[in-house]
CSV table of C-alpha atoms and ligand atoms in Angstrom, one decimal:
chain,number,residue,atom,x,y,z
L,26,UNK,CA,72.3,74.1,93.9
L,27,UNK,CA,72.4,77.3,95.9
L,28,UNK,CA,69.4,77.6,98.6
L,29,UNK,CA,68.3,79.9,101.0
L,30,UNK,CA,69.8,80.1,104.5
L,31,UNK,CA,66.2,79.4,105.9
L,32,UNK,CA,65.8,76.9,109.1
L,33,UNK,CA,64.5,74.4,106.8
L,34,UNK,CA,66.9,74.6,104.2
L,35,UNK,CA,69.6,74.6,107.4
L,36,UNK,CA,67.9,71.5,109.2
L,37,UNK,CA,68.2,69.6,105.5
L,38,UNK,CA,72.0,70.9,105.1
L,39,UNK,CA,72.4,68.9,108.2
L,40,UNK,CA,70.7,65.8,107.1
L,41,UNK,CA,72.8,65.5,104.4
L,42,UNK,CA,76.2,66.6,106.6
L,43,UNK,CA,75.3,63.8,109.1
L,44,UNK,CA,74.4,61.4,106.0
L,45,UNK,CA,78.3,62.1,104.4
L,46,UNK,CA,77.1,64.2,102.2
L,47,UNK,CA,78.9,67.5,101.4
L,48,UNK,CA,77.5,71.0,102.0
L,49,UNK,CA,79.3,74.2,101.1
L,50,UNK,CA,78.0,77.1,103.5
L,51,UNK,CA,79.5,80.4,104.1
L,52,UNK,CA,81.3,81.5,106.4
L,53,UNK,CA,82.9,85.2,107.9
L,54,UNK,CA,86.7,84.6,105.5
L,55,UNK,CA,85.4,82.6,102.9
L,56,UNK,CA,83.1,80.4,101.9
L,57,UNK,CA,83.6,76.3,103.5
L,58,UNK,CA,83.3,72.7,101.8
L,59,UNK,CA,81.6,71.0,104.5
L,60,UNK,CA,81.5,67.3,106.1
L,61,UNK,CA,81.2,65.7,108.8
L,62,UNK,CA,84.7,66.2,110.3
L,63,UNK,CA,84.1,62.6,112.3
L,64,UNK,CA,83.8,60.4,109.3
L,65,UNK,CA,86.6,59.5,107.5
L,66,UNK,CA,85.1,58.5,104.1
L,67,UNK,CA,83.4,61.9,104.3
L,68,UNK,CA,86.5,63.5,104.6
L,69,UNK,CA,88.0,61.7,101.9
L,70,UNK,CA,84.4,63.0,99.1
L,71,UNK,CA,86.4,66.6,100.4
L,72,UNK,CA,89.6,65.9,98.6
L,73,UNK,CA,88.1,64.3,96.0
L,74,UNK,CA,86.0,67.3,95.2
L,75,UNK,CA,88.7,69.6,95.6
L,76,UNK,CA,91.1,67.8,93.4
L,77,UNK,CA,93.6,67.8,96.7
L,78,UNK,CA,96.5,66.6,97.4
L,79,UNK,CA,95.4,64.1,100.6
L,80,UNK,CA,98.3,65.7,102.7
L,81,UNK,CA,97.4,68.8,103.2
L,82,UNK,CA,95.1,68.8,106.7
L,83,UNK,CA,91.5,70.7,106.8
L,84,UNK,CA,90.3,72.8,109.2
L,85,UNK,CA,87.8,71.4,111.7
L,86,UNK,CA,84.9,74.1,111.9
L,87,UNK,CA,83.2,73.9,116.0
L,88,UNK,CA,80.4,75.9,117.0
L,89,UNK,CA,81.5,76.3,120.8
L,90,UNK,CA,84.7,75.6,123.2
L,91,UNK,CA,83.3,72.5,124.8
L,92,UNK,CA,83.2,70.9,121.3
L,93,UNK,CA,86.8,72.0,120.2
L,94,UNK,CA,87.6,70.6,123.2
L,95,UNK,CA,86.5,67.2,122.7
L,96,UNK,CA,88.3,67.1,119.7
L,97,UNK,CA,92.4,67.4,121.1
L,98,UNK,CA,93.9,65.9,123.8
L,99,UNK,CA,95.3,69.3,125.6
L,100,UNK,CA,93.6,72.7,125.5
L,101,UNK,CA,96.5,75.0,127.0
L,102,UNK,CA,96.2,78.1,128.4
L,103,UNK,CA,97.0,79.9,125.3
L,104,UNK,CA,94.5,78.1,123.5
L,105,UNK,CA,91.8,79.1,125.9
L,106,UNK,CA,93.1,82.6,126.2
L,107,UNK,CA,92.6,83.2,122.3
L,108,UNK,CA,89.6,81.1,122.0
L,109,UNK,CA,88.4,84.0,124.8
L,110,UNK,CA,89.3,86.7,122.7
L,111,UNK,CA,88.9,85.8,119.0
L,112,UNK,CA,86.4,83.0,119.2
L,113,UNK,CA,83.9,83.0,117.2
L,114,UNK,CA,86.5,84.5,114.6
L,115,UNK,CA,88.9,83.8,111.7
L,116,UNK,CA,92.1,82.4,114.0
L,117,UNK,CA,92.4,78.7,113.1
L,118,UNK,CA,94.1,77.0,116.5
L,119,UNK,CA,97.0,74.0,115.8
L,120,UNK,CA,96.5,71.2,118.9
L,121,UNK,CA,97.2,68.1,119.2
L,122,UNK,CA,94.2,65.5,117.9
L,123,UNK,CA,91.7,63.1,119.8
L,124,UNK,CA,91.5,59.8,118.6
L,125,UNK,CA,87.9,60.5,117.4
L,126,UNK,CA,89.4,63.1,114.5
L,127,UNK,CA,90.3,60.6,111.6
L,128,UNK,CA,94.2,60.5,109.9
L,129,UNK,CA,92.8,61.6,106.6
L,130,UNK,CA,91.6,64.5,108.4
L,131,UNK,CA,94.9,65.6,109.7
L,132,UNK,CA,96.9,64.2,106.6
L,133,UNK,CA,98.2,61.8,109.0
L,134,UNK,CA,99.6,64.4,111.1
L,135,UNK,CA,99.1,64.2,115.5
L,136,UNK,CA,97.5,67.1,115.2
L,137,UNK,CA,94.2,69.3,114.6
L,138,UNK,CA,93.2,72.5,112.9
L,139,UNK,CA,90.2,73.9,114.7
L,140,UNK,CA,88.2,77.2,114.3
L,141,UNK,CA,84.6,78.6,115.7
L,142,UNK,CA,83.4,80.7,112.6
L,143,UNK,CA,81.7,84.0,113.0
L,144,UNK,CA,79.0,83.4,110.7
L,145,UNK,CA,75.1,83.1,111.9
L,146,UNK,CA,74.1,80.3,109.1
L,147,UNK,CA,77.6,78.1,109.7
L,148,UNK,CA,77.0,78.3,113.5
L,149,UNK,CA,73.6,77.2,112.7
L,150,UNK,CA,74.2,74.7,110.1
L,151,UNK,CA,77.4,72.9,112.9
L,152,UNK,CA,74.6,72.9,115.7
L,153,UNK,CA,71.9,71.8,113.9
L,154,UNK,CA,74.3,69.0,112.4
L,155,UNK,CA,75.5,68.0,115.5
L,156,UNK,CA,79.0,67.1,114.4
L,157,UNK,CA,81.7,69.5,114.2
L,158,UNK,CA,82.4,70.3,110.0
L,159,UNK,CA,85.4,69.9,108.5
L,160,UNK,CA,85.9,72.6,105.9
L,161,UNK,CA,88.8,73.6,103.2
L,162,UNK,CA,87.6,76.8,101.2
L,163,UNK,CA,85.1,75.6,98.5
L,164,UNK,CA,87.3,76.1,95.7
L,165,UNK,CA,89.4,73.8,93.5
L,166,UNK,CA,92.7,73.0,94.7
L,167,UNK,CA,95.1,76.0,93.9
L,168,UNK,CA,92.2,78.0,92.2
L,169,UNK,CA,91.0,81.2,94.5
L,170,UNK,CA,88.9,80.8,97.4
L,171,UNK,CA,85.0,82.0,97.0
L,172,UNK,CA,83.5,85.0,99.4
L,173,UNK,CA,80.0,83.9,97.3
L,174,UNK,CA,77.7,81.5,97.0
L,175,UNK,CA,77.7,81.7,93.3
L,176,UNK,CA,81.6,81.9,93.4
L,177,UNK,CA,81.2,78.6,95.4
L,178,UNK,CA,78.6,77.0,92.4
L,179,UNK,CA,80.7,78.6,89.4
L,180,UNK,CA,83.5,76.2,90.5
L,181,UNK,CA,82.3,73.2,92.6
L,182,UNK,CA,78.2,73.0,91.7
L,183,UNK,CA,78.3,69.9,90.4
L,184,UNK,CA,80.5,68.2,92.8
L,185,UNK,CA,78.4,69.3,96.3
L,186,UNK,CA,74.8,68.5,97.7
L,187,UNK,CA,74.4,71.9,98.6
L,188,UNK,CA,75.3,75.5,98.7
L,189,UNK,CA,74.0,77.5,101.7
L,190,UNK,CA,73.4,81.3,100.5
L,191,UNK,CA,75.1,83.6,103.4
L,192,UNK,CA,75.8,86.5,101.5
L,193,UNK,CA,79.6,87.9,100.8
L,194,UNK,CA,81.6,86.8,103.1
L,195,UNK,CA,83.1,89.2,105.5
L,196,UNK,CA,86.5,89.3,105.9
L,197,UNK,CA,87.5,88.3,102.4
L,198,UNK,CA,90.5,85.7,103.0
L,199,UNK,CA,90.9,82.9,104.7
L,200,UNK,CA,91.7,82.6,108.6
L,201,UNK,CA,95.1,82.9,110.5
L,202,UNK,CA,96.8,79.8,111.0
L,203,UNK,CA,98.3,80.0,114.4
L,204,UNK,CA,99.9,75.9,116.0
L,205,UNK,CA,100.0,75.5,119.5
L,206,UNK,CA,102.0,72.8,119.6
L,207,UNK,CA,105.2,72.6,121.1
L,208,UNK,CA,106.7,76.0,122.9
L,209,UNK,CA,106.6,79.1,121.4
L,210,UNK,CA,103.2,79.5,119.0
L,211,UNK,CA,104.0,79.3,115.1
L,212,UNK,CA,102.1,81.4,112.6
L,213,UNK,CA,101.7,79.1,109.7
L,214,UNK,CA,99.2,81.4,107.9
L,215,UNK,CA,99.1,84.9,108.0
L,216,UNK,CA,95.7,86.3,107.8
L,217,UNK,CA,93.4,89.3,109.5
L,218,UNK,CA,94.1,88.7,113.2
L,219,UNK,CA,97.5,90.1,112.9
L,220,UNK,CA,100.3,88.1,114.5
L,221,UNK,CA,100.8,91.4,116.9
L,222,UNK,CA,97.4,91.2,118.0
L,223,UNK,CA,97.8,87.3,119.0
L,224,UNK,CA,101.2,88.6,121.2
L,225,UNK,CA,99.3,91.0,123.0
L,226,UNK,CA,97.6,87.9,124.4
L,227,UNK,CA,99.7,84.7,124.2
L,228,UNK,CA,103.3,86.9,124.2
L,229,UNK,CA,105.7,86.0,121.2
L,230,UNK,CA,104.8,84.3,118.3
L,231,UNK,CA,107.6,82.5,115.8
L,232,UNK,CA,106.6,83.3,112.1
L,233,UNK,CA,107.1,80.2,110.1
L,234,UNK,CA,107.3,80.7,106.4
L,235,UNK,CA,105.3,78.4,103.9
L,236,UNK,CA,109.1,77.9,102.2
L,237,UNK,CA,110.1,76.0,105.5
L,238,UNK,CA,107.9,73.5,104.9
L,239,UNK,CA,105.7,73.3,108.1
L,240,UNK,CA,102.7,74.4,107.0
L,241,UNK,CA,102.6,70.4,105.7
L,242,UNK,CA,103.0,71.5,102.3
L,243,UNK,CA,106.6,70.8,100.9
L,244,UNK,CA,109.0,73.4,99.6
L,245,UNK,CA,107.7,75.0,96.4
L,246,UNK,CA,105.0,72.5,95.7
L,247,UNK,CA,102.0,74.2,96.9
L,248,UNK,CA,103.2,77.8,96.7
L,249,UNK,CA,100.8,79.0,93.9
L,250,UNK,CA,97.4,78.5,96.1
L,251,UNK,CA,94.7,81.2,96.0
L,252,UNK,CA,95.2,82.4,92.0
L,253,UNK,CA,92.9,83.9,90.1
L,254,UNK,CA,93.3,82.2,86.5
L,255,UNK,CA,94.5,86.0,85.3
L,256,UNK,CA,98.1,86.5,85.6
L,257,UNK,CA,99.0,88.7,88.6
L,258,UNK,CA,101.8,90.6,89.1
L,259,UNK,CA,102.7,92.4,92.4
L,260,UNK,CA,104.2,96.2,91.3
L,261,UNK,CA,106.0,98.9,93.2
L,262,UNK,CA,104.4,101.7,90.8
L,263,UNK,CA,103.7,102.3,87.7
L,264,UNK,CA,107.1,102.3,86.4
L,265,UNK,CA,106.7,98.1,86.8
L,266,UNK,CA,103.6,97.1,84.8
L,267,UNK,CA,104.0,95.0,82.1
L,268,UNK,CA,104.6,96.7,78.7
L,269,UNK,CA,102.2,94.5,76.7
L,270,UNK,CA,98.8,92.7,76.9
L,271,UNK,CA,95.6,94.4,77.6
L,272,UNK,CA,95.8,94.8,82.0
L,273,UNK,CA,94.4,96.6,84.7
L,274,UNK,CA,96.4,98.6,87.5
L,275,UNK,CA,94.6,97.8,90.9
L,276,UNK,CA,96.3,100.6,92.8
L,277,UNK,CA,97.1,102.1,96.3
L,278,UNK,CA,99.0,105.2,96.0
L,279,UNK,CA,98.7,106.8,92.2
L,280,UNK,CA,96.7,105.7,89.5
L,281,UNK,CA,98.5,105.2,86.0
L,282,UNK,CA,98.5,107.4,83.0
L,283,UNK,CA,98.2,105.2,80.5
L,284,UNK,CA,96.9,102.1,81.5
L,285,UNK,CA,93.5,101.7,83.3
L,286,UNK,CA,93.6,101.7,86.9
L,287,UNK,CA,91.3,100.8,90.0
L,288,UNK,CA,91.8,102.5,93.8
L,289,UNK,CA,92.3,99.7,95.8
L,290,UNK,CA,90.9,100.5,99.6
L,291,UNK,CA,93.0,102.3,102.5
L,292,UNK,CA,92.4,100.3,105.0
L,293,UNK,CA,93.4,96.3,105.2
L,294,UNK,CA,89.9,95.4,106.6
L,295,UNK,CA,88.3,96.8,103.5
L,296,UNK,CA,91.2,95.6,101.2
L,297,UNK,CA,90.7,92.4,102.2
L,298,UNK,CA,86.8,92.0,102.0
L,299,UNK,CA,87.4,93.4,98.5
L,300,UNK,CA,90.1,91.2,97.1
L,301,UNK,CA,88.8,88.2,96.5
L,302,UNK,CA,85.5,89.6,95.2
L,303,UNK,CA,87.2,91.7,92.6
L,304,UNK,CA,89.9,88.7,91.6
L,305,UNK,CA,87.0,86.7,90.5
L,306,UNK,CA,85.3,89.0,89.0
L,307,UNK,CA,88.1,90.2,86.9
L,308,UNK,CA,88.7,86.6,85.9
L,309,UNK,CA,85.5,87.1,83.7
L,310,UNK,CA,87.1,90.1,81.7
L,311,UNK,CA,89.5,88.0,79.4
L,312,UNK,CA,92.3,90.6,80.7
L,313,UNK,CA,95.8,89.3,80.1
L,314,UNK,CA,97.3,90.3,83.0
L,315,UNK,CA,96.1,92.1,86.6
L,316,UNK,CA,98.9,94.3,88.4
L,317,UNK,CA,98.4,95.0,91.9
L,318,UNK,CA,100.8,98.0,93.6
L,319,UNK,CA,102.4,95.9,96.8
L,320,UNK,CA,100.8,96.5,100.5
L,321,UNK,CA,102.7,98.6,102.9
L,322,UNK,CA,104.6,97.8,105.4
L,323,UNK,CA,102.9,96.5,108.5
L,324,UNK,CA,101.8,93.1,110.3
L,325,UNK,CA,98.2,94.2,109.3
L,326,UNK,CA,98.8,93.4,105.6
L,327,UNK,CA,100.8,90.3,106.5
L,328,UNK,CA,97.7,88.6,105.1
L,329,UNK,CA,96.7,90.2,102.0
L,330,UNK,CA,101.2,90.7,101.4
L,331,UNK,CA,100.9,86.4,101.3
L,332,UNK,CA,97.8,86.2,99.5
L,333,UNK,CA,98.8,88.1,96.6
L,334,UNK,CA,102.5,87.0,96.6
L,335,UNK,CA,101.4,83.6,96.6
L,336,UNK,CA,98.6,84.6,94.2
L,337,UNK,CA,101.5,86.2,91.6
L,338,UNK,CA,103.9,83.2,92.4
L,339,UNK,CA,104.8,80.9,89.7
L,340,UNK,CA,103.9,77.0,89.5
L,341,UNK,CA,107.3,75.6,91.1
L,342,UNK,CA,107.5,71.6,90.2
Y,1065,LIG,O1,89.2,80.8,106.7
Y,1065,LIG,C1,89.5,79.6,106.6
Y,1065,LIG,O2,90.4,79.1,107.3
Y,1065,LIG,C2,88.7,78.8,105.6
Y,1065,LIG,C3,87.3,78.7,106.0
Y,1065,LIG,C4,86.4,77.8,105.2
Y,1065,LIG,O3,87.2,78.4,107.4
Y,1065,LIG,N1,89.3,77.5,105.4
Y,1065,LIG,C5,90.5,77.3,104.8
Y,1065,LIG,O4,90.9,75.9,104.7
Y,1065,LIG,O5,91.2,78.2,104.4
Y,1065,LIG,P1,92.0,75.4,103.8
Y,1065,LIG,O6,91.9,73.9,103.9
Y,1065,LIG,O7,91.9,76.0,102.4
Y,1065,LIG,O8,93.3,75.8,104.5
Y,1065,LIG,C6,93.7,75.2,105.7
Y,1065,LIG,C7,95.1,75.7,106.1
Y,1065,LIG,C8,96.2,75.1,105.3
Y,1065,LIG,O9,97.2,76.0,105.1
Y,1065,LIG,C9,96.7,73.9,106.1
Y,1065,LIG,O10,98.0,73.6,105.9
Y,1065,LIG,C10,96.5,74.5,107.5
Y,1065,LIG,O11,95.3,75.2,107.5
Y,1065,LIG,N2,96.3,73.4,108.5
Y,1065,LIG,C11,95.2,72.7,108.8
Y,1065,LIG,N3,95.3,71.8,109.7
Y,1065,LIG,C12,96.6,71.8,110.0
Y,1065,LIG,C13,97.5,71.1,110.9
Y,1065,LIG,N4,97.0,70.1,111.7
Y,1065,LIG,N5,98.8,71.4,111.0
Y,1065,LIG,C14,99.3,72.4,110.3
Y,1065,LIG,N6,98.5,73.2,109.4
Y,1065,LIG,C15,97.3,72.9,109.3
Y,1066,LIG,MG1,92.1,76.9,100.4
């Protein structure tokens, strides 16, 4: 059920949280299925709910340093140089785990994913719980992530105790994945904090690919992540879209003669925030297919370039 964002609604969001319940609340990327990141069975109602595969890791959701810092076993220089600049914000940090975080957390991996959400009802909802939140987005596994409440209840209702209201969330995909672990700092996970804004702080980053693996989710298997139940194509122009079926052209550069089009936004902040809301939204319209022209260049479209390939990418079993 989707309830208000008040205090009271908030201080009962955290009742059930703290009783291993699971509360979906919203956050600045997308919207989060929440539980108590501390409690292994409550971990385990998350995968359950999603319908995911138990070895892929969640992100652990803090509300302040001193609490993500309680949660690893080394905070490095580079973690609390980013944490300066892009905390609260959607960069998810890679450390290595406290005991306290349990393996079905991590998928059994030594290490953590943590991130301090800029969202006033999540920050509330972690404080008031008093436990930090571990939180996938609330969508079913490989299905798109929701930036609404109602996205959040179309998909999941049944499955949570509650839905915190927040609004549209923000940013529009989900967070960059950056690991600390080890030398250099790996990208796993493109997203809005570009991987040149993390260099101008930390100095280089290496860019894994999700192909190589070490985003824990082996080669192929997981690829298709993030689809809207349309079939998407990524186009250079309009000399590309698909001959056949009854589609819409979301486009960048020049709208098409003959098939109907939508101006996608200039800008990769406004892009972003828009994606998601519009994939879902022409989910509803019984199209048969959904062409997108392809980003340009540049590491600020590094996020919405892997959302949508991996959005147009086929299942590969
Ligand atoms: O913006 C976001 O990050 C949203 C909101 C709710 O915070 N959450 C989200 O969670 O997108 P999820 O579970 O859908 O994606 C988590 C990503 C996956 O790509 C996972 O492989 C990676 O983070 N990840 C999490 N923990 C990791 C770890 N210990 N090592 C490597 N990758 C990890
Ligand atoms: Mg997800």
């Amino acid at each position: 059920m989707i309830e208000a964002a008040s205090s009271e609604n908030i201080a009962k969001a955290a009742e059930l949280l703290r009783r291993g319940e699971l509360v979906a609340f919203p956050t600045e990327t997308v919207y989060g299925l929440g539980a108590n990141a501390l409690s292994a069975e409550a971990v385990r109602k998350i995968y359950e709910a999603k319908g995911r595969p138990s070895t892929s890791p969640l992100i652990v959701h803090v509300a302040s340093v001193e609490m993500a810092r309680g949660l690893v076993t080394e905070w490095p220089v580079a973690a609390a140089l980013l944490a300066e600049k892009f905390w609260p914000g959607p960069l998810t940090l890679v450390l290595p785990k406290a005991a306290a975080v349990p393996d079905e957390l991590s998928a059994g991996l030594p290490t953590v994913g943590l991130r301090w959400p800029k969202h006033a009802v999540a920050e509330a909802l972690i404080r008031e719980a008093g436990v930090p939140l571990a939180a996938p987005s609330a969508n079913r596994f490989t299905e798109l992530s929701p930036t609404t409440a109602q996205h959040v209840e179309a998909g999941l209702g049944d499955r949570v105790a509650m839905v915190l209201e927040g609004g549209a969330s923000e940013v529009g995909i989900e967070s960059t994945v950056l690991s600390l672990v080890g030398g250099t700092p790996r990208l796993l996970r493109p997203g809005m904090i570009s991987r040149q804004q993390i260099e101008a702080v930390v100095g280089p980053v290496e860019v894994v690919t999700a192909a190589s693996g070490e985003a824990h989710e082996a080669p192929g298997q997981h690829e298709k992540h993030y689809a809207p139940k349309t079939r998407l194509v990524v186009v250079k122009g309009e000399e590309d879209l698909p001959q056949k079926g009854r589609g819409l052209y979301l486009f960048r550069t020049k709208a098409s003669a003959w098939i109907p089009a939508r101006r996608m936004p200039k800008d990769p902040e406004d892009y972003a925030s828009l994606l998601y809301e519009l994939l879902h939204e022409l989910d509803q319209q019984g199209l048969q297919w959904i062409a997108v022209e392809a980003p340009p260049a540049g590491v600020a479209w590094d996020g919405i370039r892997d959302r949508l390939r991996r959005a147009s990418a086929r299942v590969v079993k």
